[in-house]
PDB file of C-alpha atoms and ligand atoms in Angstrom:
ATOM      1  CA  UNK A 297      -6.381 -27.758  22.031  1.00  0.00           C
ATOM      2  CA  UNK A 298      -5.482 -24.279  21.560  1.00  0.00           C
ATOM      3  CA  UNK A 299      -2.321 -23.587  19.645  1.00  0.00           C
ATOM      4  CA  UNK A 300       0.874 -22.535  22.014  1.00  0.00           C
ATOM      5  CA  UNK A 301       1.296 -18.938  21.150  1.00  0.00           C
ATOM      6  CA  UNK A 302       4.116 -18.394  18.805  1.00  0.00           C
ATOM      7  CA  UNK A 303       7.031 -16.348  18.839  1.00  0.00           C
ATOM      8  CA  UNK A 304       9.580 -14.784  16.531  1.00  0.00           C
ATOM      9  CA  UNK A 305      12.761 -13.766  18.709  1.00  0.00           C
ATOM     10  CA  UNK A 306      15.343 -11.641  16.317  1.00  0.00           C
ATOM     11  CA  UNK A 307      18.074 -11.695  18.031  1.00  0.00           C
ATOM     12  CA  UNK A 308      21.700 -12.208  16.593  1.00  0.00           C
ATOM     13  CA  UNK A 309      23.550 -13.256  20.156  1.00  0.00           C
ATOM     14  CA  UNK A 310      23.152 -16.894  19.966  1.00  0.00           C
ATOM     15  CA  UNK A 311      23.456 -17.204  23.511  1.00  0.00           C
ATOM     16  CA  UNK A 312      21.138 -14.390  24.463  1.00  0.00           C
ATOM     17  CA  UNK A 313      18.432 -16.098  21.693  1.00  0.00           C
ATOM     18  CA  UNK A 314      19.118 -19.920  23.256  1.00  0.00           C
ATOM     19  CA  UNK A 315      18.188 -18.425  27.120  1.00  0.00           C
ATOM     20  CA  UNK A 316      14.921 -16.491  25.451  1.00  0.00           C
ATOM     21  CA  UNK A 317      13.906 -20.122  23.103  1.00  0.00           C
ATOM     22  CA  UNK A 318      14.502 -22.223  26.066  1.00  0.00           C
ATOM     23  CA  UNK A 319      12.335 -19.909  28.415  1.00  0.00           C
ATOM     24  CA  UNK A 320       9.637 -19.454  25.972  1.00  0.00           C
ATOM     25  CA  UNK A 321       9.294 -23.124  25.750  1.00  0.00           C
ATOM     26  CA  UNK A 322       8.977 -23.666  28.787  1.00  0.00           C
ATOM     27  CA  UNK A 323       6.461 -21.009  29.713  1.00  0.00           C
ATOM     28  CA  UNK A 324       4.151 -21.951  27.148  1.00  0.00           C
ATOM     29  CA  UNK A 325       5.102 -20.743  23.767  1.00  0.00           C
ATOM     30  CA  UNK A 326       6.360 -21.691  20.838  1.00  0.00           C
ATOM     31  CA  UNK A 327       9.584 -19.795  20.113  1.00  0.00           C
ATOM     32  CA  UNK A 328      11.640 -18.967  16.967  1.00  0.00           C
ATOM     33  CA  UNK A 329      14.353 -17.693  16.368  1.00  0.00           C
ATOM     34  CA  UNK A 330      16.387 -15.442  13.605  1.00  0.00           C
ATOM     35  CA  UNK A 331      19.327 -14.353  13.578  1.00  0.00           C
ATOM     36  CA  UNK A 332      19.028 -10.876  11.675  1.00  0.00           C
ATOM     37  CA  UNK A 333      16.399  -9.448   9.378  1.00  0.00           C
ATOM     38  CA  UNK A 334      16.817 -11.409   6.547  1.00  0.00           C
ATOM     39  CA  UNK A 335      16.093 -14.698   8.395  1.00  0.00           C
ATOM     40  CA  UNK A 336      13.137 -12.613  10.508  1.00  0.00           C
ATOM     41  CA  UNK A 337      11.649 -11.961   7.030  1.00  0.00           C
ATOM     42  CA  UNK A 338      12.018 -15.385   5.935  1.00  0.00           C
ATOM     43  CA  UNK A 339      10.216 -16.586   9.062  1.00  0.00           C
ATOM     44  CA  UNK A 340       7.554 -13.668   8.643  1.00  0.00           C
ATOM     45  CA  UNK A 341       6.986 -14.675   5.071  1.00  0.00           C
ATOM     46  CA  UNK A 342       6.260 -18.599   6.214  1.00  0.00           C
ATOM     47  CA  UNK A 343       3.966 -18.095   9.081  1.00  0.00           C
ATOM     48  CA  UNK A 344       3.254 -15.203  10.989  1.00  0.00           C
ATOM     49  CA  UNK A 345       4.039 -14.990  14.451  1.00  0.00           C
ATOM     50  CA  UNK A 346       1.690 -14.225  17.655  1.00  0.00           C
ATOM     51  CA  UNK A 347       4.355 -12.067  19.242  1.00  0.00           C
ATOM     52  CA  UNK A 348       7.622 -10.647  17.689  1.00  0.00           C
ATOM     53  CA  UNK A 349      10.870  -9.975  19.950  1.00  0.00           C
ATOM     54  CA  UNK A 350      13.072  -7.820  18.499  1.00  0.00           C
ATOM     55  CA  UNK A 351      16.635  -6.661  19.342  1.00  0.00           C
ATOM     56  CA  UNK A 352      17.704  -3.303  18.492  1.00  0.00           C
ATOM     57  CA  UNK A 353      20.884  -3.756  17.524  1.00  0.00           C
ATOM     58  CA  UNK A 354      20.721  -6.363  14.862  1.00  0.00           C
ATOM     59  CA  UNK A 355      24.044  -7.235  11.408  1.00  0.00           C
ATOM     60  CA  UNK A 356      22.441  -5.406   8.366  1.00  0.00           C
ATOM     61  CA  UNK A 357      18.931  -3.603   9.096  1.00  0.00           C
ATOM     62  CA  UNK A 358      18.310  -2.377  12.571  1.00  0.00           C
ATOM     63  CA  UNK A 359      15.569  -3.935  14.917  1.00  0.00           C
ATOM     64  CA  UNK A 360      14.392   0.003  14.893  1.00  0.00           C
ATOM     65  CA  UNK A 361      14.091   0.047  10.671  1.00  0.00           C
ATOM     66  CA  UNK A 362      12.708  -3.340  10.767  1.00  0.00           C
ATOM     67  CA  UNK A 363       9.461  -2.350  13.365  1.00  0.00           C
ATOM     68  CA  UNK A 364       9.162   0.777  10.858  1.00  0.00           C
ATOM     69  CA  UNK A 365       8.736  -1.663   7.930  1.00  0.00           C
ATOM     70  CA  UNK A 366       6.674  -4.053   9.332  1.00  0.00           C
ATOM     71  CA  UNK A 367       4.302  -1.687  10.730  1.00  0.00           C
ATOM     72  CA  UNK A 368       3.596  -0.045   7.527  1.00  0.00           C
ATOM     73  CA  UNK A 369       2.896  -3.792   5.649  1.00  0.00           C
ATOM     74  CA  UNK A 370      -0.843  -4.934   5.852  1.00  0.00           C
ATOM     75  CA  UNK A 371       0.241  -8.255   6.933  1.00  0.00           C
ATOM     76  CA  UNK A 372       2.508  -7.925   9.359  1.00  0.00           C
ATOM     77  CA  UNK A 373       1.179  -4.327  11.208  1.00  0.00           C
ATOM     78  CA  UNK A 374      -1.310  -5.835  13.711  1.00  0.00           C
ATOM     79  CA  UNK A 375       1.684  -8.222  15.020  1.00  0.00           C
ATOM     80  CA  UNK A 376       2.465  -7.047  18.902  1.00  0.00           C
ATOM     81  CA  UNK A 377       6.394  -6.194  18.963  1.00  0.00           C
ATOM     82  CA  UNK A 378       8.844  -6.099  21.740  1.00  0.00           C
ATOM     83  CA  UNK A 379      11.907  -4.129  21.309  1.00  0.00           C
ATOM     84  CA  UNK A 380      14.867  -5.960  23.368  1.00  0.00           C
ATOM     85  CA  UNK A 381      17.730  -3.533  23.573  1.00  0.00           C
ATOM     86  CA  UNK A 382      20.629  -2.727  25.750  1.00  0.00           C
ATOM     87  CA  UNK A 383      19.894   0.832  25.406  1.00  0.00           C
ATOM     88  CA  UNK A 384      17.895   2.265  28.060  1.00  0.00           C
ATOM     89  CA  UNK A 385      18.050   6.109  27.169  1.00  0.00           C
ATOM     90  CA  UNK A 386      14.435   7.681  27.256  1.00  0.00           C
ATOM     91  CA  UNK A 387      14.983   9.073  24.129  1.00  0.00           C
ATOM     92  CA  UNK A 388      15.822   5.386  22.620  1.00  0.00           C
ATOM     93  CA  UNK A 389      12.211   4.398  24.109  1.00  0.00           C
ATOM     94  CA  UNK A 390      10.686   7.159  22.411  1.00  0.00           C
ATOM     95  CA  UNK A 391      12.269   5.969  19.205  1.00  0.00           C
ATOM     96  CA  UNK A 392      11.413   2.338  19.392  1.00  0.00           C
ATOM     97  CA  UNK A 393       7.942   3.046  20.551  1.00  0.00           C
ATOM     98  CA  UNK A 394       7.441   5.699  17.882  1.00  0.00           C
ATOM     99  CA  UNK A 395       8.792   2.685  15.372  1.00  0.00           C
ATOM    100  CA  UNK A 396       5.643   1.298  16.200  1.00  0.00           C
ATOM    101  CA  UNK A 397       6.936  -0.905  19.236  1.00  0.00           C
ATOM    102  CA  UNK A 398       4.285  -1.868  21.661  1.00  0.00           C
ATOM    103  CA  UNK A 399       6.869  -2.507  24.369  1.00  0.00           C
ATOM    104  CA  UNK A 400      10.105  -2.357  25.378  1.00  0.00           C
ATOM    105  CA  UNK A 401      12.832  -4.341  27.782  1.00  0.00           C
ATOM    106  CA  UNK A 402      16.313  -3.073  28.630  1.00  0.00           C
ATOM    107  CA  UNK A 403      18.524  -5.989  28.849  1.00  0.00           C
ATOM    108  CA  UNK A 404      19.973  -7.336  31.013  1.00  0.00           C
ATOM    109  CA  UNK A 405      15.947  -8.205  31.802  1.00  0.00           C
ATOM    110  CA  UNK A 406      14.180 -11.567  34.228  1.00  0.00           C
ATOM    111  CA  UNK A 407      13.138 -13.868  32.496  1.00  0.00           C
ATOM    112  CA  UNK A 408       9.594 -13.398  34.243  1.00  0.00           C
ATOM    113  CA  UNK A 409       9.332  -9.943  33.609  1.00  0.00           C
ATOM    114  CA  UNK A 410      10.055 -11.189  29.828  1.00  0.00           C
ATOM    115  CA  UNK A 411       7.240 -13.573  29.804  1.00  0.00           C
ATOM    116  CA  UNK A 412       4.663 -11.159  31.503  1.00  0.00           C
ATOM    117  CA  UNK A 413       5.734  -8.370  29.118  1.00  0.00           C
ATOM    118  CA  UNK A 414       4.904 -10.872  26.613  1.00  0.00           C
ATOM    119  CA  UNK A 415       1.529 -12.017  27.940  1.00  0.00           C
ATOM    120  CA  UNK A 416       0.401  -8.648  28.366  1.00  0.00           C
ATOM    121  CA  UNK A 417       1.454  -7.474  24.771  1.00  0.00           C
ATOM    122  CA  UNK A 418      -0.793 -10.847  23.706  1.00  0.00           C
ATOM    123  CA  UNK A 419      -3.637  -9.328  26.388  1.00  0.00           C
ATOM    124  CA  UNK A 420      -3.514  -6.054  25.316  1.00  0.00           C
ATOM    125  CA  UNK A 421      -4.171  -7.238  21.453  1.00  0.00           C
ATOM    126  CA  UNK A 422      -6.522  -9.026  21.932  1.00  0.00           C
ATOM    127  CA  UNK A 423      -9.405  -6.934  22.153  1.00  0.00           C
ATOM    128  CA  UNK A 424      -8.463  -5.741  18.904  1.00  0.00           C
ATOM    129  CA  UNK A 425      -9.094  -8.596  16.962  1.00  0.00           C
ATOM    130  CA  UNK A 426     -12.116  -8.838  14.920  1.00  0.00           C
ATOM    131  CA  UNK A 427     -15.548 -10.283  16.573  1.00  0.00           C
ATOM    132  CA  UNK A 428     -15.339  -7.588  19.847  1.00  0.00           C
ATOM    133  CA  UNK A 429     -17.968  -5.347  20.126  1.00  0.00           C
ATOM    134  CA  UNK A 430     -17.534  -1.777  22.403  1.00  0.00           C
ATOM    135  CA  UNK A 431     -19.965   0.023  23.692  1.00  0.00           C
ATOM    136  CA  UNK A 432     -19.203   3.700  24.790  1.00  0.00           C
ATOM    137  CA  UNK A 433     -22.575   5.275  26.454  1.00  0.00           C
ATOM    138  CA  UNK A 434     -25.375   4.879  23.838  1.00  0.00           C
ATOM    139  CA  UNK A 435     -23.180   4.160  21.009  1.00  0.00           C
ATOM    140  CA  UNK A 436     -22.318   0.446  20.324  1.00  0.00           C
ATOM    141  CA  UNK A 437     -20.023  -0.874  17.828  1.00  0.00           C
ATOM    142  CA  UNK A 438     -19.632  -4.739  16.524  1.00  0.00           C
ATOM    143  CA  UNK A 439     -16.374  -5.082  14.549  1.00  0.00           C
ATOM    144  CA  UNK A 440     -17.149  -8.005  13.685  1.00  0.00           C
ATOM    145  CA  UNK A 441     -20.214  -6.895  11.342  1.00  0.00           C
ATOM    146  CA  UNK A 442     -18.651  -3.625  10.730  1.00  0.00           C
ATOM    147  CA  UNK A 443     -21.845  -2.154  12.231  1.00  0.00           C
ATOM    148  CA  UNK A 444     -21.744   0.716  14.732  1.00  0.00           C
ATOM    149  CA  UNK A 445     -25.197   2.347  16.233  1.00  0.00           C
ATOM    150  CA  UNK A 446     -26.341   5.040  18.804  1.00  0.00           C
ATOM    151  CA  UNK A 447     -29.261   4.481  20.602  1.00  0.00           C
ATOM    152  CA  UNK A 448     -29.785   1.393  18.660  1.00  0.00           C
ATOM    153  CA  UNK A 449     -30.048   3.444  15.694  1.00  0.00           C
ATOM    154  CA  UNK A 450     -27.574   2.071  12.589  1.00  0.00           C
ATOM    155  CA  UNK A 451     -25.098   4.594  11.782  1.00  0.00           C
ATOM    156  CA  UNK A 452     -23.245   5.280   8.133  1.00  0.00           C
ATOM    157  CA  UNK A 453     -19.721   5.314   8.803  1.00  0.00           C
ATOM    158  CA  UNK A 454     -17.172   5.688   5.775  1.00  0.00           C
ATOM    159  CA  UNK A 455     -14.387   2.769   6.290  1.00  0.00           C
ATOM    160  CA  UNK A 456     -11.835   5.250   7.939  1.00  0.00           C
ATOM    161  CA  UNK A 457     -14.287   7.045  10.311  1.00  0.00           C
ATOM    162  CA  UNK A 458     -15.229   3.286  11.120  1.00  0.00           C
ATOM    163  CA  UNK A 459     -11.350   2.214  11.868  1.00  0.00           C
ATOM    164  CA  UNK A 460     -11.421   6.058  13.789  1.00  0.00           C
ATOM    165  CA  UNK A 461     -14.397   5.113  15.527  1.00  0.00           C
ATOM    166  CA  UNK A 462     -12.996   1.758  16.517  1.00  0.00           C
ATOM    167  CA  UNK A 463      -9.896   3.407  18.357  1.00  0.00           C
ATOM    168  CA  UNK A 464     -11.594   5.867  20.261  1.00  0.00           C
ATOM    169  CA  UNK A 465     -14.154   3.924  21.569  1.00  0.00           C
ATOM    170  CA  UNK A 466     -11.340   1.335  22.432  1.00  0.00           C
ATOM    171  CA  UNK A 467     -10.412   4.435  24.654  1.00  0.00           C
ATOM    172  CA  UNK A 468     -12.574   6.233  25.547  1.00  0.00           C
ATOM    173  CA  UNK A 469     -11.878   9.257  27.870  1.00  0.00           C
ATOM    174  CA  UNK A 470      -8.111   9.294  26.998  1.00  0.00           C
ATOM    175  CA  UNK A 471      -6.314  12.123  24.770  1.00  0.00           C
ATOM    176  CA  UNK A 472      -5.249  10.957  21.564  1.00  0.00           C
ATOM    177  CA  UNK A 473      -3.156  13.002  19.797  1.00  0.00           C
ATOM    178  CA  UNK A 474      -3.011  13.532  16.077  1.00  0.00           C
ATOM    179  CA  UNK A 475       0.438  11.757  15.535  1.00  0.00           C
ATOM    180  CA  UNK A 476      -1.141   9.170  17.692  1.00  0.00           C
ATOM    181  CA  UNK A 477      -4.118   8.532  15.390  1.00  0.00           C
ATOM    182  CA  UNK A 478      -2.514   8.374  12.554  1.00  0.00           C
ATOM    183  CA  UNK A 479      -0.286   5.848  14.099  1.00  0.00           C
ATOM    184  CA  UNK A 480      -3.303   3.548  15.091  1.00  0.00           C
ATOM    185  CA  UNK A 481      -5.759   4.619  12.708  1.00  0.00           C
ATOM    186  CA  UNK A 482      -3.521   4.964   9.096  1.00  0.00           C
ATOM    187  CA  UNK A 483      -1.239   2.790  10.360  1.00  0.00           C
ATOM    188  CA  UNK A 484       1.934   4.131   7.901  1.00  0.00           C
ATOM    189  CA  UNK A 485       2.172   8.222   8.683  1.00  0.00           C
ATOM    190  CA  UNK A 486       4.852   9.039   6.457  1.00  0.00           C
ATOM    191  CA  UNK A 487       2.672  10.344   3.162  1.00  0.00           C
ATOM    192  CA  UNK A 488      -0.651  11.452   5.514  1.00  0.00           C
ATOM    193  CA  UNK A 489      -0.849  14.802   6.938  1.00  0.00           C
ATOM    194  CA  UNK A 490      -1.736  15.499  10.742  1.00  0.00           C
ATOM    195  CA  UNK A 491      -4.515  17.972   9.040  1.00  0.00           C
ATOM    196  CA  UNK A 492      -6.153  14.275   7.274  1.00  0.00           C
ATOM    197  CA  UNK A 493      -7.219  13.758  10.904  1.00  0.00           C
ATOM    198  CA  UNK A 494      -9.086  16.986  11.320  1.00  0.00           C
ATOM    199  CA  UNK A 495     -10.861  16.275   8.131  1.00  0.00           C
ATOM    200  CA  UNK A 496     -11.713  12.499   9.158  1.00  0.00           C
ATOM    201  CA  UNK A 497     -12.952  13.554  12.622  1.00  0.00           C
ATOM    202  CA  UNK A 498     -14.840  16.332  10.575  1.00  0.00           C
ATOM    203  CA  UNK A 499     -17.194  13.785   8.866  1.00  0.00           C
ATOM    204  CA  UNK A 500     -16.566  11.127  11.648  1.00  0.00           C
ATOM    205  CA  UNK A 501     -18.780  13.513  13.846  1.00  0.00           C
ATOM    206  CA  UNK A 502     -21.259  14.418  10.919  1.00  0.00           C
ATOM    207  CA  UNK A 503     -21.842  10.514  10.302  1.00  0.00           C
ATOM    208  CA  UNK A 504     -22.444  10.283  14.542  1.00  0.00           C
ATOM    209  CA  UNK A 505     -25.303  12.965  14.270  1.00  0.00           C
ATOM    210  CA  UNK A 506     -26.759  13.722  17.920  1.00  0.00           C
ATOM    211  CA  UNK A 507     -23.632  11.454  18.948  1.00  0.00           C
ATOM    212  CA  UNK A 508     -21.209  13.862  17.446  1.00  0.00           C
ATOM    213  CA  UNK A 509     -20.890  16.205  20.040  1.00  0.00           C
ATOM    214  CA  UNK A 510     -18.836  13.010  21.544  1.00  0.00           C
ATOM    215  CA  UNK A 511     -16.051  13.453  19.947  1.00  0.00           C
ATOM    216  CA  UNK A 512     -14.294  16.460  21.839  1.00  0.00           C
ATOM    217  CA  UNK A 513     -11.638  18.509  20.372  1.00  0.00           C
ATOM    218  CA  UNK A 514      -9.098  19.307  22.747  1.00  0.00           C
ATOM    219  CA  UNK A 515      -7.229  22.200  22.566  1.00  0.00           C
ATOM    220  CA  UNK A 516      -3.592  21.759  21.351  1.00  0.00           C
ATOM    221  CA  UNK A 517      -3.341  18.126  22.219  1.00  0.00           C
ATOM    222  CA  UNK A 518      -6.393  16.622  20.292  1.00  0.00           C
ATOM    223  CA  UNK A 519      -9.029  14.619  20.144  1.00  0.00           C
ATOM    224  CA  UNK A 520     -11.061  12.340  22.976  1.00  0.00           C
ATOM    225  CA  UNK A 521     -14.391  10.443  22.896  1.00  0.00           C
ATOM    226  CA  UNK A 522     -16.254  10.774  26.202  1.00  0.00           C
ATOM    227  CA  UNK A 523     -19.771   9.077  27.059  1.00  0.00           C
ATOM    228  CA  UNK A 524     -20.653  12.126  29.228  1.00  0.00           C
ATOM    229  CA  UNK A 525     -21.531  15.083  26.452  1.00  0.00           C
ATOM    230  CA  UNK A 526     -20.703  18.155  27.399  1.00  0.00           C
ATOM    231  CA  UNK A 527     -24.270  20.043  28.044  1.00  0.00           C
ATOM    232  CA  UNK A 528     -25.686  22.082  25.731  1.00  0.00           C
ATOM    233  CA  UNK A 529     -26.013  26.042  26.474  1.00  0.00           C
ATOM    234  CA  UNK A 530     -28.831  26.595  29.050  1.00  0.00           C
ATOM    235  CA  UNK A 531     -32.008  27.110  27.569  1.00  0.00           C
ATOM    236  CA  UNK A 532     -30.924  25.877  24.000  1.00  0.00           C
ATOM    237  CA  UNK A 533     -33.219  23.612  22.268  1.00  0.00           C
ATOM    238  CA  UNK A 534     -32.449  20.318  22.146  1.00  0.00           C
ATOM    239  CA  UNK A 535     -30.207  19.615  18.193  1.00  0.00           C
ATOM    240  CA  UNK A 536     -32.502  19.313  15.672  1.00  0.00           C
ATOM    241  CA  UNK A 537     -32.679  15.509  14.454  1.00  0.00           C
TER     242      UNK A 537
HETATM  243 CA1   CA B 835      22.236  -7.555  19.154  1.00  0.00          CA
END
């Protein structure tokens, strides 16, 4: 039987963290709880969590400082987190999301919207864990055997045009901005530069060869890989292999 899906709630309002543990329980996951980020760390350090729920305001470290850290630690980065918070300012959003929040519900919330919040974090993840292949156009890549090919042709990727690669073809057709790859991509932003993505793309599109041309630049927002290349100047050759 397939483990019950478990999650960490960090919440220091016993009552609010009793109504969340007795919901989670009964719509099918394993809840627990801790009352501020000591106790969350404790819990993370034991066994780590399918889901994390995470109040803002928390005794001691914030729910906001806490997503920074956790997001920047190897272990714990990949772990879906839910900000719960009272605050509902968009500018509060921005800052829990930019924390590295994948979600975010303004209490007072339903307890249904809390579970599907939480069952779409767990969807949305999943994709992402290792053993999914992508395909984007003629390019296919198997994360699983860190392999990645165009036309059935095996391409040399470097481990962080790989982890690049992975993203955008994840999503294809969508803008990513710099800031936003070096969110997904590096994970912990602080030390990199948004140029370190220009250079990466740089010999990400080298590595793809006749595939390169795939990975668009666009102008003042940055970069998106589409499976429709744009055509090459009438008349021009086709690239040289
Ligand atoms: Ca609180």
């Amino acid at each position: 039987m397939k483990p019950l899906p478990r999650v960490l709630i960090v919440e220091d309002e016993p009552a609010i963290a009793e109504l969340i543990q007795i919901n989670l329980r009964h719509g099918g996951f394993t809840p627990v709880v801790a009352y501020d980020s000591i106790a969350a760390q404790r819990e993370l350090d034991a066994m780590l969590p399918d889901v994390i729920l995470l109040d803002w305001m928390l005794p001691g470290q914030s729910g906001l400082s806490l997503a920074r850290h956790w997001r920047k630690q190897d272990r714990t980065r990949s772990i879906p987190i839910l900000m719960l918070t009272a605050r509902g300012d968009e500018s509060d959003k921005v800052a829990g999301l930019d924390a590295g929040a994948d979600d975010y519900i303004t209490k007072p919330f339903s307890t249904q919207e809390l579970l599907a919040r939480i069952r779409a974090v767990l969807r949305r993840r999943a994709p992402e864990s290792a053993g999914d292949s992508v395909t984007v156009g003629a390019l296919t890549l198997d994360a699983a055997t860190h392999r990645i090919a165009y036309e059935s042709r095996e391409l040399k990727l470097g481990p962080t045009e790989f982890k690049l690669m992975h993203h955008l073809m994840r999503h294809p057709e969508r803008v990513h901005s710099r800031s936003s790859l070096l969110d997904k991509v590096w994970g912990d932003h602080v030390f990199i530069e948004e140029r370190t993505v220009d250079v990466h793309v740089k010999r990400l599109r080298e590595a793809l060869g006749a595939a390169g041309p795939m990975v668009e630049t666009v102008r003042g927002a940055g970069y998106r890989l589409t499976a429709v290349m744009a055509k090459s100047p009438a008349g021009a050759a086709s690239p040289e292999s």
